[in-house]
Every structure is written in C-alpha cells, then in structure tokens.
Coordinates of C-alpha atoms in Angstrom, one line a residue:
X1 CA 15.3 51.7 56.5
X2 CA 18.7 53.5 54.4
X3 CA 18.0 57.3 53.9
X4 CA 15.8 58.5 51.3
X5 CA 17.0 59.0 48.0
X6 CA 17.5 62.9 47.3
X7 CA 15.9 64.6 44.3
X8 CA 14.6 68.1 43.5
X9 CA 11.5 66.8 42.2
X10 CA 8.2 68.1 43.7
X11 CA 5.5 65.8 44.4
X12 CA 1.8 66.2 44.8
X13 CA -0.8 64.0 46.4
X14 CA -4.3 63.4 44.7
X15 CA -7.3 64.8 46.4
X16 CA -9.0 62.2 46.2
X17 CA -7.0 60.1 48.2
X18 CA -9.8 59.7 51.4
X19 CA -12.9 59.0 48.8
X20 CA -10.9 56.5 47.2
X21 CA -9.7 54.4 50.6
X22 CA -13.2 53.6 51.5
X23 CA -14.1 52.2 48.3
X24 CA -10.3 50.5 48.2
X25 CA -10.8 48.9 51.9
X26 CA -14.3 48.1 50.9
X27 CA -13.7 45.9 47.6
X28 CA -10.6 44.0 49.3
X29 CA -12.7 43.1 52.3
X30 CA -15.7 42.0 49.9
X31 CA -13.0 39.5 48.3
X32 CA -11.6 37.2 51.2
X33 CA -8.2 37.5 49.8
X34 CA -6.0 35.3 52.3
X35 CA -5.4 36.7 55.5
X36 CA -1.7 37.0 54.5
X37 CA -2.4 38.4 51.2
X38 CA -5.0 40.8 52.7
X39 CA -2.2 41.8 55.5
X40 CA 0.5 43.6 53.0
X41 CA -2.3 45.3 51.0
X42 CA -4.0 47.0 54.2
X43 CA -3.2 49.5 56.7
X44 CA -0.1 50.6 56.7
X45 CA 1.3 49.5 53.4
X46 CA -0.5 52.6 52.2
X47 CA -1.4 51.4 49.2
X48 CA -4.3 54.1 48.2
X49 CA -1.4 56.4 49.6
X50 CA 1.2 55.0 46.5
X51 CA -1.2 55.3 44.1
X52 CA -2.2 58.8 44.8
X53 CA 1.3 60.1 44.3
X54 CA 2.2 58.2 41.0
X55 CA -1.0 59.7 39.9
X56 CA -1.9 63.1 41.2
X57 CA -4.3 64.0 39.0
X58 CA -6.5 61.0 38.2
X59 CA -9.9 61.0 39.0
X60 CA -11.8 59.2 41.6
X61 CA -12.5 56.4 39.4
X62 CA -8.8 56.0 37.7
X63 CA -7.1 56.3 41.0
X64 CA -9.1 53.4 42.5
X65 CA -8.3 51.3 39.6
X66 CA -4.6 52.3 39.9
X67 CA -4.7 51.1 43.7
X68 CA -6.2 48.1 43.1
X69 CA -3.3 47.4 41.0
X70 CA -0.8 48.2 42.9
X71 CA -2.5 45.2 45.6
X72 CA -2.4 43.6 42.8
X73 CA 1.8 43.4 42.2
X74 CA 2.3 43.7 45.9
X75 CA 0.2 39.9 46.4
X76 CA 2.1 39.0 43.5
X77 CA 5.1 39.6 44.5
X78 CA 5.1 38.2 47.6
X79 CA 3.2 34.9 46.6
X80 CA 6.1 34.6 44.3
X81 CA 8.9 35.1 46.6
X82 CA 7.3 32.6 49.7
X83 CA 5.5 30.2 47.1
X84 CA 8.0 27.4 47.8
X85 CA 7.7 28.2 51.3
X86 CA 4.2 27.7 52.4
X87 CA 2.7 24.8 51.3
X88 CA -1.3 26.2 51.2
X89 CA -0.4 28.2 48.3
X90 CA -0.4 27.7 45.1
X91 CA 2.4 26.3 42.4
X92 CA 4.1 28.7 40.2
X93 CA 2.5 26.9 37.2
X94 CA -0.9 27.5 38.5
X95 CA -0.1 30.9 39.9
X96 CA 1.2 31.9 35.9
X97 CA -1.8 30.0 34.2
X98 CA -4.3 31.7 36.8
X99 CA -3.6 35.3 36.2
X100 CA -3.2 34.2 32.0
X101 CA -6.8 33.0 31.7
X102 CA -7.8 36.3 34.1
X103 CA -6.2 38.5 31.9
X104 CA -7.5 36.4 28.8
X105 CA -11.1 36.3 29.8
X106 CA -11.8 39.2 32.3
X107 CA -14.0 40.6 30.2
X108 CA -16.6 37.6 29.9
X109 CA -18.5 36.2 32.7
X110 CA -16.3 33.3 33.8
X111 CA -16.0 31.1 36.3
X112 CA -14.8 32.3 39.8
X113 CA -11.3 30.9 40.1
X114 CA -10.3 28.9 43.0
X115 CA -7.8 31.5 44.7
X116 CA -9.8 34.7 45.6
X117 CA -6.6 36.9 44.3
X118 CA -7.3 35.9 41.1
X119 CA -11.1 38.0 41.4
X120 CA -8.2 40.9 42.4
X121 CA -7.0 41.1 39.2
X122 CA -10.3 40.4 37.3
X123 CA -11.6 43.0 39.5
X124 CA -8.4 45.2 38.5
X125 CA -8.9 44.6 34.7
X126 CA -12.9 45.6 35.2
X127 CA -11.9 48.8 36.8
X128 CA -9.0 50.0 34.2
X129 CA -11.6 49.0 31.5
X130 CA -14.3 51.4 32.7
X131 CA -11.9 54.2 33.8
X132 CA -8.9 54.0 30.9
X133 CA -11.3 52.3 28.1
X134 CA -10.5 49.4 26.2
X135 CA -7.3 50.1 24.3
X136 CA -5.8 51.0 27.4
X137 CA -7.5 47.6 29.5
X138 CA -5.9 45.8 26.0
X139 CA -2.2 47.0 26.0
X140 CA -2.2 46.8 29.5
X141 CA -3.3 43.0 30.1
X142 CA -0.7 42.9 27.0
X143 CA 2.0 43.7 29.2
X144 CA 0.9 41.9 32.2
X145 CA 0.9 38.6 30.2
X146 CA 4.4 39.7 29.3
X147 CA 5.4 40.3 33.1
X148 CA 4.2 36.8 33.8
X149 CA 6.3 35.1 31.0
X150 CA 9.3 36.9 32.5
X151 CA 8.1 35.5 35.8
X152 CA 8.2 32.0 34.5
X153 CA 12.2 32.6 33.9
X154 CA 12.8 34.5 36.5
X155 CA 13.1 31.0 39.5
X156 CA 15.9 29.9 36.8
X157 CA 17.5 33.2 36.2
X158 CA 18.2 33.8 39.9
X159 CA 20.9 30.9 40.1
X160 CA 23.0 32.5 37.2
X161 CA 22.7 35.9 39.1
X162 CA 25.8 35.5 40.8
X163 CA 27.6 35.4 37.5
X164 CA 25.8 38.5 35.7
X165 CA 26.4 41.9 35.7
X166 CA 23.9 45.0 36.9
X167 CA 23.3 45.5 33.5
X168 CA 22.5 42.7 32.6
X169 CA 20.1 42.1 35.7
X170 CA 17.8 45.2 35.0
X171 CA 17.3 44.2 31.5
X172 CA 15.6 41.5 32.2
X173 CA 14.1 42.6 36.2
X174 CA 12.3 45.3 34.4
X175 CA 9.9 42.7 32.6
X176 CA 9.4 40.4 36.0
X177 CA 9.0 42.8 38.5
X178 CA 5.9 44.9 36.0
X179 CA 8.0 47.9 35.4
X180 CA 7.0 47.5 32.0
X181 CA 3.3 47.8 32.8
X182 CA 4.1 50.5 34.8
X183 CA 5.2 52.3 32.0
X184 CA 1.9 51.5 29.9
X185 CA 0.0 52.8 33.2
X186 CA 1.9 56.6 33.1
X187 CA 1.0 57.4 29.9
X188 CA -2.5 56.3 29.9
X189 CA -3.4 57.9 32.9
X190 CA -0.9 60.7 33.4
X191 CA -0.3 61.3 30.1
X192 CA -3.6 60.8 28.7
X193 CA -3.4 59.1 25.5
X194 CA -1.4 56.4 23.9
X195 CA 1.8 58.3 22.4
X196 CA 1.0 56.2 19.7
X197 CA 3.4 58.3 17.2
X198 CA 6.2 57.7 19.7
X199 CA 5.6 54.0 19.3
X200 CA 9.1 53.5 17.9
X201 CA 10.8 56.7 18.5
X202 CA 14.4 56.1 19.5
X203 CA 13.9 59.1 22.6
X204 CA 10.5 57.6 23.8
X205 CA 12.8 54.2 24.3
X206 CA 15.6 55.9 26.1
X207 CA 13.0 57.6 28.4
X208 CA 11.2 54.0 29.2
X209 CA 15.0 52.5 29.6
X210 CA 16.1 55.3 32.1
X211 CA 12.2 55.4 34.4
X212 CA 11.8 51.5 34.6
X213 CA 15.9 51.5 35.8
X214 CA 15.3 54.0 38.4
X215 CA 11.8 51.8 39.5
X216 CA 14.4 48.4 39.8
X217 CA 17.2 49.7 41.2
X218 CA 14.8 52.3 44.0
X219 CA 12.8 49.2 44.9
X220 CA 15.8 47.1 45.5
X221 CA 17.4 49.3 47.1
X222 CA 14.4 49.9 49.8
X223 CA 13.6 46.4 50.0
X224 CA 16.9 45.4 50.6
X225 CA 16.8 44.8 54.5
X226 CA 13.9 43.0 54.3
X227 CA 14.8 41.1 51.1
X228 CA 18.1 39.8 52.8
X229 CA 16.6 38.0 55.1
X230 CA 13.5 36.7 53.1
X231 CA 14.4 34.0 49.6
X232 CA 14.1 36.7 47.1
X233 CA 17.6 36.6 45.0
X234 CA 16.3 39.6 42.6
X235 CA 18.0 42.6 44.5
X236 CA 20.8 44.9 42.5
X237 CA 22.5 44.9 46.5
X238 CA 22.7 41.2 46.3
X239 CA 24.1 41.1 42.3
X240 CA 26.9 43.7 43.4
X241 CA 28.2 41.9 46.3
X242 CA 28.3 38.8 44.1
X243 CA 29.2 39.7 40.9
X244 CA 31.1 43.1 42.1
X245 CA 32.5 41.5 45.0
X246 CA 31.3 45.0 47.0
X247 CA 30.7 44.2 50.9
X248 CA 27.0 44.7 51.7
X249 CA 27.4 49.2 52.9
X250 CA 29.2 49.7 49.5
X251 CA 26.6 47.8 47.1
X252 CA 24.1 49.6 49.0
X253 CA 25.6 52.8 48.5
X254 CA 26.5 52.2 44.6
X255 CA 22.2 51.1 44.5
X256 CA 21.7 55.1 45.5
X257 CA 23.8 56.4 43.7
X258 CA 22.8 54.6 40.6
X259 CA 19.4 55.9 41.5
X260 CA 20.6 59.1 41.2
X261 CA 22.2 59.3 38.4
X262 CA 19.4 58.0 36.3
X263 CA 17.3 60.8 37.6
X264 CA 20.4 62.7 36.1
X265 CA 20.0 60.9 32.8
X266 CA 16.5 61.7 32.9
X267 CA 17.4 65.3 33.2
X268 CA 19.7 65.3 29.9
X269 CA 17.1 63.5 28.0
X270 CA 14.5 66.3 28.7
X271 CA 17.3 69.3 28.1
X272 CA 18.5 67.0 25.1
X273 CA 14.7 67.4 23.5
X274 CA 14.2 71.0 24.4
X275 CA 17.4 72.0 22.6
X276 CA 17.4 70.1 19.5
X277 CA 16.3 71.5 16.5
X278 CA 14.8 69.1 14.4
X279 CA 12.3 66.8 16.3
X280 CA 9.4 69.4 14.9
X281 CA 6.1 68.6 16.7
X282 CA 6.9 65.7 18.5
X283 CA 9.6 67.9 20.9
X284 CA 6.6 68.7 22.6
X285 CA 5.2 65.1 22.5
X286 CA 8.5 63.8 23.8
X287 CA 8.2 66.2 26.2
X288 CA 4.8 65.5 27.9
X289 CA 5.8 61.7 27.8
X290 CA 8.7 62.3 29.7
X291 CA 6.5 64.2 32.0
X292 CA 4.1 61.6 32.8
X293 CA 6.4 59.5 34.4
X294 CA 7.6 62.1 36.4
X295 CA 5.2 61.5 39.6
X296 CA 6.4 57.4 39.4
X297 CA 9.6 58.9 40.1
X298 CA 8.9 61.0 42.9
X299 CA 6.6 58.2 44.5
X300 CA 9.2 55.4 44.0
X301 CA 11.9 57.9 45.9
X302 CA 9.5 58.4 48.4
X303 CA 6.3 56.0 49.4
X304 CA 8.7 53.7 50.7
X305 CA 9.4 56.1 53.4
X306 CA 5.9 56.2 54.2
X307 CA 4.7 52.5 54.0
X308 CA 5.5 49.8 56.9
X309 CA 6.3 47.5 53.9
X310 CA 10.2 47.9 53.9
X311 CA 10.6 47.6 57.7

C-alpha cells in the first residue's frame, strides 16, 4: 500500500453505517452472487464503510442504495478486468447487453437474468428509485448506459495506451471506470437536487473535470500494486512509465502528486466563485455543487486505506 494521499479536508462518517450493513449483508446473501463476486463486496472491502463517507448525511434508505452501488462497480470492475481469464463467466458482449436491458427495464417485472449480478443492479436501480425518485433513478441509469458504451471501447483503447498521453487517458477513463455516474450520484444525494440551472455552466464543468480526475488518478494510484500484477492496462502508473518513459517509484510519485494538485485546482475554483463579482445567485449554487462532491474526495483519499481491496 503507497502512503495516503495528504489533504486538509475533514471527513465525517454517516451514522447510520451499522443499520445499514445488516440490511447490505442481508440483500447480497439473498442474491447468490458468485462466490468470487460475493468475495470483494463482503467483509473487509468495507463497502457500507465507502459509502458512508462519500455520503455522510444520507439517510438510512439512500445510503443503502448508495452501497449497493458501489458492489455494484466493484463486481463490475473486476468481471471486466478477469473476463478473458476465467472461462465460467460471461463475454463482454453479454456482460454490456446484460446490464443495457437491466438498466432499460428495471422498472418492469422482467425476467430474472441468467447471472445473479445482474438482479445487483436491478436491485440497485429499485433502491435509488425509491430513495432519490425517478429523475434521479433516470439520469442515473443515463449515465450507467453511458459507462457501459465506454466499456465497450475500452479492451481496444488499452493497446494504444502505450502511445497516449495522461491527458488524453483520463478523458476518456472517466466515462469507463463510472466517474461520470459518480458525479450524477453527489449532487443528487449530497447536494439534494439536480443543479439543473448549472446544466451548462462553464464553472459546474470545470468542477466535474477536476472531481472525476482526482477519482481516476486516486484509484489508480491505490490499485496500482495490485493492478500490476493482475491484466488491467487502465492505470495512470502504467501510461507514465510507457508514454513518459518514468521508472515504476517516479510514475507512482507523479500519480500523488497529480492527486494533489487537483485538490489544489479544486481549491482555486471555489476561491475563483467566492470572489467574482458577477455570477449573481448562482455563486452560491456553484458553491454548494462544489460542496457535494467534497465527501467523494475525502473517501477516495482515504477508504482505500481502510479496505483489504488494494492489498
């Protein structure tokens, strides 16, 4: 594990953290996910424990919602990364077209799916419905379908990877790896409402570009020791020591402090909007937006630390 990323942020821990692992351990156990699926969502992968610091002050309800989809990304991710690997598993084309017609027809009382992750996410869906309500469940599965398109690029974007820059990299990682929903996520639930007159505001799009950079580049640079000896290409480490030409300590090191400098950036956007004089009432609109992706921050910087999933 490389030391923790430093930050003066303070984090806080929803209460209702205990409440919501029973109900957590009880729905994965009631849906026979594979034993290898079930094994990185349980236990120590803490995954009540993530949830509960990206969203402090959700309610019981929300926060088991928000759990469920973090299983959710975690399955997915690793399905993705060992599907050529094992043969049980499904192919990528029915991994993509499984979650589509989920996230197409949760809502209606389908038929249950042949791979028992797929009741995950239509259990996911049903619990963000009832807890966020529908516009929220909408733009959400909206940007899950997204994630899935990038997904379906992503086994052909890693063999150019070695000829691409960072930049270039996180531009597109931010749309496979569900940074993108992540966003949708923190302003629904920590911020309460859809920012729906920042829908196009040139700020609100700086502040997205700067959180879902520090989630790619904190996550790669956690997962790195594990990713290096696994099949997963998508790590900024990996595209440094290729592209850079930086040994495997330096790329590491340039990760962090990339890391920090976006929580920098993040702090010049916020005194940018507090000093300017002529954003009228959506200063303080820009303001709590920024906000609610604060906690994400704090819990990308730090769950890792916490989980056994990085060791």
């Amino acid at each position: 594990m490389p030391d923790a990323i430093e930050f003066e942020y303070e984090g806080r821990r929803n209460s209702n953290s205990a409440e919501v692992e029973s109900a957590y351990s009880s729905i994965i156990a009631a849906l026979e996910l594979q034993e290898s699926d079930c094994a990185v969502i349980s236990g120590h992968s803490r995954i009540v424990g993530a949830a509960a610091l990206v969203y402090p002050d959700a309610d019981a309800e929300t926060l088991l919602a928000a759990s469920l989809w973090t299983a959710c990304l975690i399955v997915n991710d690793d399905r993705w990364d060992y599907v050529q690997e094992d043969g049980g598993r499904l192919a990528p084309g029915e991994w993509f077209d499984g979650v589509t017609e989920v996230v197409d027809t949760w809502r209606t009382a389908g038929p249950r799916l042949s791979d028992p992750f797929f009741e995950l996410v239509r259990t996911t869906m049903s619990r963000l419905d009832a807890a966020l309500g529908a516009e929220a469940a909408d733009e959400i599965g909206h940007e899950i379908k997204r994630a899935i398109t990038a997904m379906k690029w992503e086994g052909v974007w890693n063999e150019y990877t070695k000829k691409t820059s960072l930049a270039t990299y996180l531009s597109f990682r931010r749309g496979y790896c569900t940074m993108d929903v992540q966003v949708v996520l923190d302003k629904w639930i920590n911020g309460g409402r859809s920012f729906a007159a920042l829908r196009d505001d040139p700020i609100r799009r700086a502040i997205d570009d700067v959180v879902v950079r520090f989630g790619c580049l904190s996550n790669d640079y956690y997962s790195w020791g594990r990713e290096k000896k696994a099949v997963d290409k998508s790590n900024a480490v990996r595209i440094l020591m290729d592209h850079a030409g930086y040994d495997e300590s330096t790329a590491l090191a340039h990760v962090r402090d990339d890391c920090v400098q976006a929580i920098t950036d993040l702090d010049c956007i916020e005194e940018s909007i507090k000093c300017s004089g002529h954003l009228g009432s959506h200063a303080q609109e820009l303001l709590d937006y920024l906000a609610c992706h604060r906690p994400l921050i704090y819990a990308a910087a730090t769950w890792p630390t916490e989980t056994n999933r990085y060791r």
